[in-house]
mmCIF file of N, CA and C in Angstrom:
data_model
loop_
_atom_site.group_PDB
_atom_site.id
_atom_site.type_symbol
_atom_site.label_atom_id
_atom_site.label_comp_id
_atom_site.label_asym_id
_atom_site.label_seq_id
_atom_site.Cartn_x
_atom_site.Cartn_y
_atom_site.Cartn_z
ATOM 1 N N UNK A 1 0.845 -1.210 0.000
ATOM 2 C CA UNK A 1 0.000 0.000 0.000
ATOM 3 C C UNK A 1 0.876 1.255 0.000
ATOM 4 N N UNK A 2 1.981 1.325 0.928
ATOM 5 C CA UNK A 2 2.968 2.404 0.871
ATOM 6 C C UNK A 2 3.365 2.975 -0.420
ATOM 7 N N UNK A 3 4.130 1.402 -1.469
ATOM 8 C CA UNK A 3 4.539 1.931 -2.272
ATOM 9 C C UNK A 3 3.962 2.204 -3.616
ATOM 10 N N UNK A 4 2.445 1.951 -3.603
ATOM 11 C CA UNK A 4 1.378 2.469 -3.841
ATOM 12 C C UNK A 4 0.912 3.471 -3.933
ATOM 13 N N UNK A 5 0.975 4.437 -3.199
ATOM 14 C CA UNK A 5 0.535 5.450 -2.246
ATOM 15 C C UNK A 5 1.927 6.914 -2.844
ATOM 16 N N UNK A 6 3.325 6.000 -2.707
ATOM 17 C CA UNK A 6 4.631 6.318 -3.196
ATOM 18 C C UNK A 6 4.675 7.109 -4.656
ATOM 19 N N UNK A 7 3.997 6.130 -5.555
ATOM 20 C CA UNK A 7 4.220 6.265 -6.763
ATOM 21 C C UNK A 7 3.143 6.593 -7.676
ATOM 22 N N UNK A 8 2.053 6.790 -6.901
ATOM 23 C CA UNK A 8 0.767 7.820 -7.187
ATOM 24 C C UNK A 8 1.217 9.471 -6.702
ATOM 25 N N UNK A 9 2.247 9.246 -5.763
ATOM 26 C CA UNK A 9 2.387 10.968 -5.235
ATOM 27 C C UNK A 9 3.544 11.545 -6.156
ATOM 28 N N UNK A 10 4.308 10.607 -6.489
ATOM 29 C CA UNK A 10 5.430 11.218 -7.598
ATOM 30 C C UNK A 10 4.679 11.300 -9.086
ATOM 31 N N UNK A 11 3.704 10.614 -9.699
ATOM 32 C CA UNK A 11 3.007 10.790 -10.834
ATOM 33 C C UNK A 11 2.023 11.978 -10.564
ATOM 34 N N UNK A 12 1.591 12.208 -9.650
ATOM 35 C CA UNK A 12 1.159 13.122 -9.375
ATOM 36 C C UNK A 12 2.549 15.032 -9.806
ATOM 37 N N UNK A 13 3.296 14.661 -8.641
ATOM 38 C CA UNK A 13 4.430 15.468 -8.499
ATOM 39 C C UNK A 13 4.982 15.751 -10.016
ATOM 40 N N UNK A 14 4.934 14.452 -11.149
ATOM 41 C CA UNK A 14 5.504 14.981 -12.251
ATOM 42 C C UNK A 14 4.221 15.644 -13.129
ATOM 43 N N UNK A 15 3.399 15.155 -12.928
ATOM 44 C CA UNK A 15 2.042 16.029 -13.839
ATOM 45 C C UNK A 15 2.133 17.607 -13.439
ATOM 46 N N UNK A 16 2.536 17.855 -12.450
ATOM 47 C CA UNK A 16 2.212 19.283 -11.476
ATOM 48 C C UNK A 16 3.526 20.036 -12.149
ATOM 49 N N UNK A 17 4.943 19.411 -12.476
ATOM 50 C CA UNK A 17 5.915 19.700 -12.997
ATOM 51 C C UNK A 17 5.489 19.890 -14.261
ATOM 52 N N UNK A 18 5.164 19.169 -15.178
ATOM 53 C CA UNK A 18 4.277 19.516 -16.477
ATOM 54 C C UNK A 18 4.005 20.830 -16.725
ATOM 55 N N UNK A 19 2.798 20.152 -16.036
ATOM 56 C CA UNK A 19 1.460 21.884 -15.793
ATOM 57 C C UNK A 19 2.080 23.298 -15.934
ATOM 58 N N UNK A 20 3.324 23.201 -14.830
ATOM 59 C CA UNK A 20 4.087 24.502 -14.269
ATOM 60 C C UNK A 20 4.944 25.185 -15.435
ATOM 61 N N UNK A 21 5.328 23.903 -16.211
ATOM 62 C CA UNK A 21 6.595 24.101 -17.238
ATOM 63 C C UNK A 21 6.093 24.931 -18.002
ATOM 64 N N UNK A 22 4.810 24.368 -18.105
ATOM 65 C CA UNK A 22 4.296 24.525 -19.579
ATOM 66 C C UNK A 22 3.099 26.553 -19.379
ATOM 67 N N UNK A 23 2.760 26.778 -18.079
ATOM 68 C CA UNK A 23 2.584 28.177 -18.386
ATOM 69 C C UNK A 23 3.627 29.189 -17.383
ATOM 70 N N UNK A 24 4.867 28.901 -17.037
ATOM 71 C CA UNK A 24 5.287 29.319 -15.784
ATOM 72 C C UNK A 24 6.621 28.331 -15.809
ATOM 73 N N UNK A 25 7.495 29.033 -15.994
ATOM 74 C CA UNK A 25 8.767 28.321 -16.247
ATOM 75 C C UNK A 25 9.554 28.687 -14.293
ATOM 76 N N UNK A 26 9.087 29.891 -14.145
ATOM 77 C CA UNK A 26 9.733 29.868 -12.663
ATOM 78 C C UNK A 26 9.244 29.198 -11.482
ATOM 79 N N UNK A 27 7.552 28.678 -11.860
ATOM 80 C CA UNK A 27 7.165 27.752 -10.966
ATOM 81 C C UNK A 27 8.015 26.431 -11.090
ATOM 82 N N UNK A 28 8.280 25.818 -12.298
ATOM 83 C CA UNK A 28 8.961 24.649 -12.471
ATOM 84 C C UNK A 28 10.134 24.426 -11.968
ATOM 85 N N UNK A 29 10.892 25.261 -11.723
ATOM 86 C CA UNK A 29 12.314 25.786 -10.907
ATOM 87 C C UNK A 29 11.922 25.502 -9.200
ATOM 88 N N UNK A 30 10.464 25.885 -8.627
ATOM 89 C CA UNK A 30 10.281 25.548 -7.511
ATOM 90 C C UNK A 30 10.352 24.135 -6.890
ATOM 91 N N UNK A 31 9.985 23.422 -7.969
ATOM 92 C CA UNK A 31 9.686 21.862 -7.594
ATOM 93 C C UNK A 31 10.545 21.632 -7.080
#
């Protein structure tokens, strides 16, 4: 379940990296 839980929050974490890149290049620098 952990690593479950693990690798839903980093697919998450890279969609959000996406998102950021793509209207906001200095948000993407935050990650």
């Amino acid at each position: 379940y952990l690593m479950r839980a693990l690798i839903l929050l980093m697919f998450v974490a890279s969609i959000l990296k996406l998102s950021a890149a793509s209207f906001s290049p200095f948000l993407y620098f935050q990650f």
